[in-house]
Amino acid sequence: MDLSKKHNIHFAGNPHAGKTLVFGHGFGVDQQSFSQIIPAFEQDYHIILYDNAGGGQADLSSYSYERYESLEGYVTDLTAIMGLTRGTPATFIGHSVSGMIGVMAANRQPHLFDKLVLIGSSPRYLNDQPTSYIGGFDEVALKALFEAMQTNYEAWVIGFSPQAMRNADRPELADQFARSLQALRPDIALAVAKAIFFLDHREELPKVTKPTLIIQTANDIVVPPVVSEYMERHIPGSKRIKINAQGHFPQISAPGEIIAALQSFV
Amino acid sequence: MIKWESKALDFINQTSRWDKEKHISSFLAFSISLVKNLLLADVALQLEFENEHSAKVKNASPNFHNGAVVNPDPVRQLLYRNAFKTIYWPEFPADNPLNDQLEDLLCAVIIPINIEPHNSLILLGWSDPQDFDAGFQDCIETIRLRLKEILAQTQERLYFQGIAVRFAAILHSLPHAVVFINNDGYAGWVNQKAADILGLAGPGEQLPAILSDAMTHLRNKAMNTEDIYNTAIQLFASPENTISGWEWKIGGESPKTYRVSCLPVASQRISGRLWIFEE
């Protein structure tokens, strides 16, 4: 399968620019989630956008439960996509789970990466009492989440969307996210959610050798502030900033904040 | 004895003596680790082709390789180009699809193992130069044959274990007590509900003699023992006879009436009788 078709890859920006930005989206959204960010970088950067397997307009026939039962399948995909950057290392901007995919791919193939930006990412969502790690979820909460997704996906979407998006004064944002979730095949959504919420890649953080920016919003239901603080402590030389945005999707709800943060770093 | 012949024999001997009480999934990991140690390799791993989109590293030593996903097509093409023969790389070609697994190594051997349903390859890597002479290659081919047996045995056992787990889960979930007595006199099976009714220690495999005793004991607790006995004589007059709606009225502290069905099970591989007790 052609890589471009498999991941619905789009090139944007200035093809003659010396620097490349690659944007990776999170669960339940697709490359369109960066549509308000891209214009600010079109002049000075070559830009690569793609859809993760199982999401957006990625080729559904290429989705495999076995390949994507952990993040490793996504890491292999991202490594191939980063190979499209014409031999120069690129800055990878990963939202949510794509942030950790970027961290892992950069640890495996550091020559493909220049810098990393992690928006609302987490190395582990489940609390871990023996190590006093707080990820934000306990086993009961995750079990309830998966049961809700399995028994009535539509109802789960309606409940989860506004909680994750926040910004109640702009309900159209949650509606937009709900439509995006509804477009997913429920069985794939559940499989992807399990791969995400059961991951534990804390050991990857100290291996990062690239300059890394961690972006934290307020009231993120998926990633509490303690997680981004943990990441900052464990990624050598990383920088964490709190932006003036609510919820898990600041690139949609507060694009100006994300643009400013990126411009200060890339 | 020549060094390589001795190593091949050692591999066969040690894998033949593997403790079969251990879980089968550890057999392949043990075997791959043994090859690595015998051949003084720095890396040894299995790459399993799970489906057309996924090939995954398993049973790796060092184990940090485990779980890595490799794009299967380029590896399959490599194997096709080499007619599924063992590939010896004294140095790596430029278009090497196993780059990540061979990082920091100098030379490697790729051993295709073709078995259904999932083909695999075994990768061995060294960080110092190796002489893949004829003796070494003979040794690898002997090891390859034994690895194929081990992999086939492992996959088959895991497949049957999976089936056993699935059917046990289904049968234990039934609201009825289910008892199967094999005609061979050596095997019987009960679900949890049946184990409770018959006063057995637990569900699963049981000797038919124990099941017969338990069922006789249950029958003797019935208030209509005579009826049950007479009906049983008619039922067992022919191995093809079937009965349903047969009432066993159990007395005692908590009287119960079971509607019993008993039907013959006859297939190519198995024959016996299935008993179902509905409360």
Coordinates of N, CA, C and O in Angstrom, one line a residue, chain A residues 119-185:
Chain A
I119 N 1.7 18.2 22.6 CA 0.5 18.9 23.1 C -0.5 17.9 23.8 O -1.0 17.0 23.1
G120 N -0.7 18.1 25.1 CA -1.6 17.2 25.8 C -1.2 15.8 25.7 O -2.1 14.9 25.5
S121 N 0.1 15.5 25.8 CA 0.5 14.1 25.7 C 0.7 13.5 27.1 O 1.0 14.2 28.1
S122 N 0.7 12.1 27.2 CA 1.0 11.4 28.4 C 1.7 10.1 28.2 O 1.4 9.4 27.3
P123 N 2.7 9.8 29.1 CA 3.4 8.5 28.9 C 2.6 7.4 29.5 O 2.9 6.2 29.3
R124 N 1.6 7.7 30.4 CA 0.8 6.7 31.0 C -0.4 7.3 31.6 O -0.3 8.3 32.3
Y125 N -1.6 6.8 31.3 CA -2.9 7.4 31.7 C -3.3 6.8 33.0 O -4.1 7.4 33.8
L126 N -2.9 5.5 33.3 CA -3.4 4.8 34.5 C -2.5 5.2 35.7 O -1.2 5.2 35.5
N127 N -3.1 5.5 36.8 CA -2.3 5.7 38.0 C -1.5 4.5 38.3 O -1.8 3.3 38.0
D128 N -0.3 4.7 39.0 CA 0.5 3.5 39.3 C 1.0 3.7 40.8 O 1.9 4.4 41.0
Q129 N 0.2 3.1 41.7 CA 0.5 3.3 43.1 C 1.9 2.9 43.5 O 2.6 3.7 44.2
P130 N 2.5 1.8 43.1 CA 3.8 1.4 43.6 C 4.9 2.5 43.3 O 5.9 2.6 44.0
T131 N 4.7 3.2 42.2 CA 5.7 4.3 41.9 C 5.1 5.7 42.2 O 5.7 6.7 41.8
S132 N 4.0 5.7 42.8 CA 3.3 7.0 43.2 C 3.1 7.9 41.9 O 3.1 9.1 42.0
Y133 N 2.9 7.2 40.8 CA 2.6 8.0 39.6 C 1.2 8.3 39.4 O 0.3 7.4 39.6
I134 N 0.8 9.5 39.1 CA -0.6 9.8 38.8 C -0.7 10.1 37.4 O -0.1 11.1 36.8
G135 N -1.5 9.3 36.7 CA -1.8 9.5 35.3 C -3.2 10.1 35.1 O -3.5 10.5 34.0
G136 N -4.0 10.1 36.1 CA -5.3 10.7 36.0 C -6.5 9.7 36.0 O -7.6 10.0 36.2
F137 N -6.2 8.4 35.7 CA -7.3 7.4 35.6 C -6.9 6.2 36.5 O -5.7 5.8 36.6
D138 N -7.9 5.7 37.2 CA -7.7 4.4 37.8 C -8.4 3.3 37.0 O -9.1 3.5 36.0
E139 N -8.2 2.0 37.4 CA -8.7 0.9 36.7 C -10.2 0.9 36.6 O -10.8 0.6 35.5
V140 N -10.9 1.3 37.6 CA -12.3 1.4 37.6 C -12.8 2.4 36.6 O -13.7 2.1 35.8
A141 N -12.2 3.5 36.5 CA -12.6 4.6 35.6 C -12.4 4.1 34.1 O -13.2 4.3 33.2
L142 N -11.2 3.4 33.9 CA -11.0 2.9 32.5 C -12.0 1.8 32.1 O -12.4 1.8 31.0
K143 N -12.3 0.9 33.1 CA -13.2 -0.1 32.8 C -14.6 0.5 32.5 O -15.2 0.0 31.5
A144 N -15.0 1.5 33.2 CA -16.2 2.1 32.9 C -16.2 2.8 31.6 O -17.2 2.8 30.8
L145 N -15.1 3.4 31.2 CA -14.9 4.1 29.9 C -15.1 3.1 28.8 O -15.9 3.3 27.8
F146 N -14.4 1.9 28.9 CA -14.5 1.0 27.8 C -15.8 0.3 27.7 O -16.3 0.0 26.6
E147 N -16.5 0.1 28.9 CA -17.8 -0.5 28.9 C -18.8 0.4 28.2 O -19.6 0.0 27.4
A148 N -18.6 1.7 28.5 CA -19.5 2.7 27.9 C -19.3 2.8 26.4 O -20.3 2.9 25.6
M149 N -18.1 2.7 26.0 CA -17.8 2.7 24.5 C -18.4 1.5 23.8 O -18.9 1.6 22.7
Q150 N -18.3 0.4 24.6 CA -18.7 -0.9 24.0 C -20.2 -1.0 23.9 O -20.8 -1.5 22.9
T151 N -20.9 -0.6 25.0 CA -22.3 -0.9 25.0 C -23.1 0.1 24.2 O -24.1 -0.2 23.6
N152 N -22.8 1.4 24.3 CA -23.5 2.4 23.5 C -22.5 3.5 23.1 O -22.4 4.5 23.8
Y153 N -21.9 3.3 21.9 CA -20.9 4.2 21.5 C -21.4 5.6 21.2 O -20.8 6.6 21.6
E154 N -22.6 5.6 20.6 CA -23.2 7.0 20.3 C -23.4 7.8 21.6 O -23.1 9.0 21.7
A155 N -23.9 7.1 22.6 CA -24.2 7.8 23.9 C -22.9 8.2 24.5 O -22.8 9.3 25.1
W156 N -21.8 7.4 24.4 CA -20.5 7.7 25.0 C -20.0 8.9 24.3 O -19.4 9.9 25.0
V157 N -20.1 9.0 23.0 CA -19.6 10.1 22.2 C -20.3 11.4 22.7 O -19.6 12.4 22.9
I158 N -21.6 11.4 22.9 CA -22.3 12.6 23.3 C -21.9 13.1 24.7 O -21.7 14.3 24.9
G159 N -21.6 12.1 25.5 CA -21.1 12.5 26.9 C -19.7 12.9 26.9 O -19.3 13.9 27.7
F160 N -18.8 12.2 26.2 CA -17.4 12.5 26.3 C -16.9 13.8 25.6 O -16.0 14.5 26.0
S161 N -17.6 14.1 24.5 CA -17.1 15.2 23.6 C -17.1 16.5 24.4 O -16.0 17.2 24.4
P162 N -18.1 16.9 25.1 CA -18.0 18.2 25.8 C -17.0 18.2 26.9 O -16.4 19.2 27.2
Q163 N -16.9 17.0 27.6 CA -15.9 16.9 28.7 C -14.5 17.1 28.2 O -13.7 17.8 28.8
A164 N -14.2 16.5 27.0 CA -12.8 16.6 26.5 C -12.6 18.0 25.9 O -11.5 18.5 26.0
M165 N -13.6 18.5 25.2 CA -13.4 19.8 24.5 C -13.4 21.0 25.4 O -12.8 22.0 25.2
R166 N -14.2 20.9 26.5 CA -14.5 22.0 27.4 C -15.1 23.2 26.6 O -15.8 22.9 25.6
N167 N -14.8 24.5 26.9 CA -15.3 25.6 26.2 C -16.8 25.5 26.0 O -17.3 25.6 24.8
A168 N -17.5 25.4 27.1 CA -18.9 25.2 27.0 C -19.6 26.4 26.3 O -20.8 26.3 25.8
D169 N -19.0 27.6 26.3 CA -19.6 28.8 25.7 C -19.5 28.6 24.2 O -20.2 29.4 23.5
R170 N -18.8 27.7 23.7 CA -18.8 27.4 22.2 C -19.1 26.0 21.9 O -18.3 25.2 21.6
P171 N -20.4 25.6 22.1 CA -20.8 24.2 22.0 C -20.5 23.6 20.6 O -20.5 22.4 20.5
E172 N -20.4 24.5 19.6 CA -20.1 23.9 18.3 C -18.8 23.2 18.2 O -18.6 22.3 17.4
L173 N -17.9 23.5 19.1 CA -16.6 22.8 19.1 C -16.8 21.3 19.6 O -16.2 20.4 19.0
A174 N -17.5 21.2 20.7 CA -17.8 19.8 21.1 C -18.6 19.0 20.1 O -18.4 17.8 19.9
D175 N -19.6 19.7 19.4 CA -20.4 19.1 18.4 C -19.4 18.6 17.2 O -19.6 17.5 16.7
Q176 N -18.5 19.4 16.9 CA -17.5 19.1 15.8 C -16.7 17.9 16.2 O -16.5 16.9 15.4
F177 N -16.3 17.8 17.5 CA -15.5 16.7 18.0 C -16.4 15.4 18.0 O -16.0 14.3 17.6
A178 N -17.6 15.6 18.4 CA -18.6 14.5 18.4 C -18.8 13.9 17.0 O -18.7 12.7 16.9
R179 N -18.9 14.7 16.1 CA -19.1 14.3 14.7 C -17.8 13.5 14.2 O -17.9 12.5 13.5
S180 N -16.7 14.0 14.6 CA -15.4 13.3 14.3 C -15.3 11.9 14.9 O -14.9 10.9 14.3
L181 N -15.8 11.8 16.2 CA -15.8 10.5 16.9 C -16.8 9.6 16.2 O -16.6 8.4 16.1
Q182 N -18.0 10.2 15.9 CA -19.0 9.3 15.3 C -18.6 8.8 13.9 O -19.1 7.8 13.5
A183 N -17.6 9.5 13.3 CA -17.2 9.0 12.0 C -16.3 7.8 12.1 O -16.0 7.1 11.1
L184 N -15.8 7.5 13.3 CA -14.9 6.3 13.5 C -15.7 5.1 13.6 O -16.9 5.1 14.1
R185 N -15.1 4.0 13.1 CA -15.8 2.7 13.3 C -15.7 2.4 14.8 O -14.6 2.4 15.4

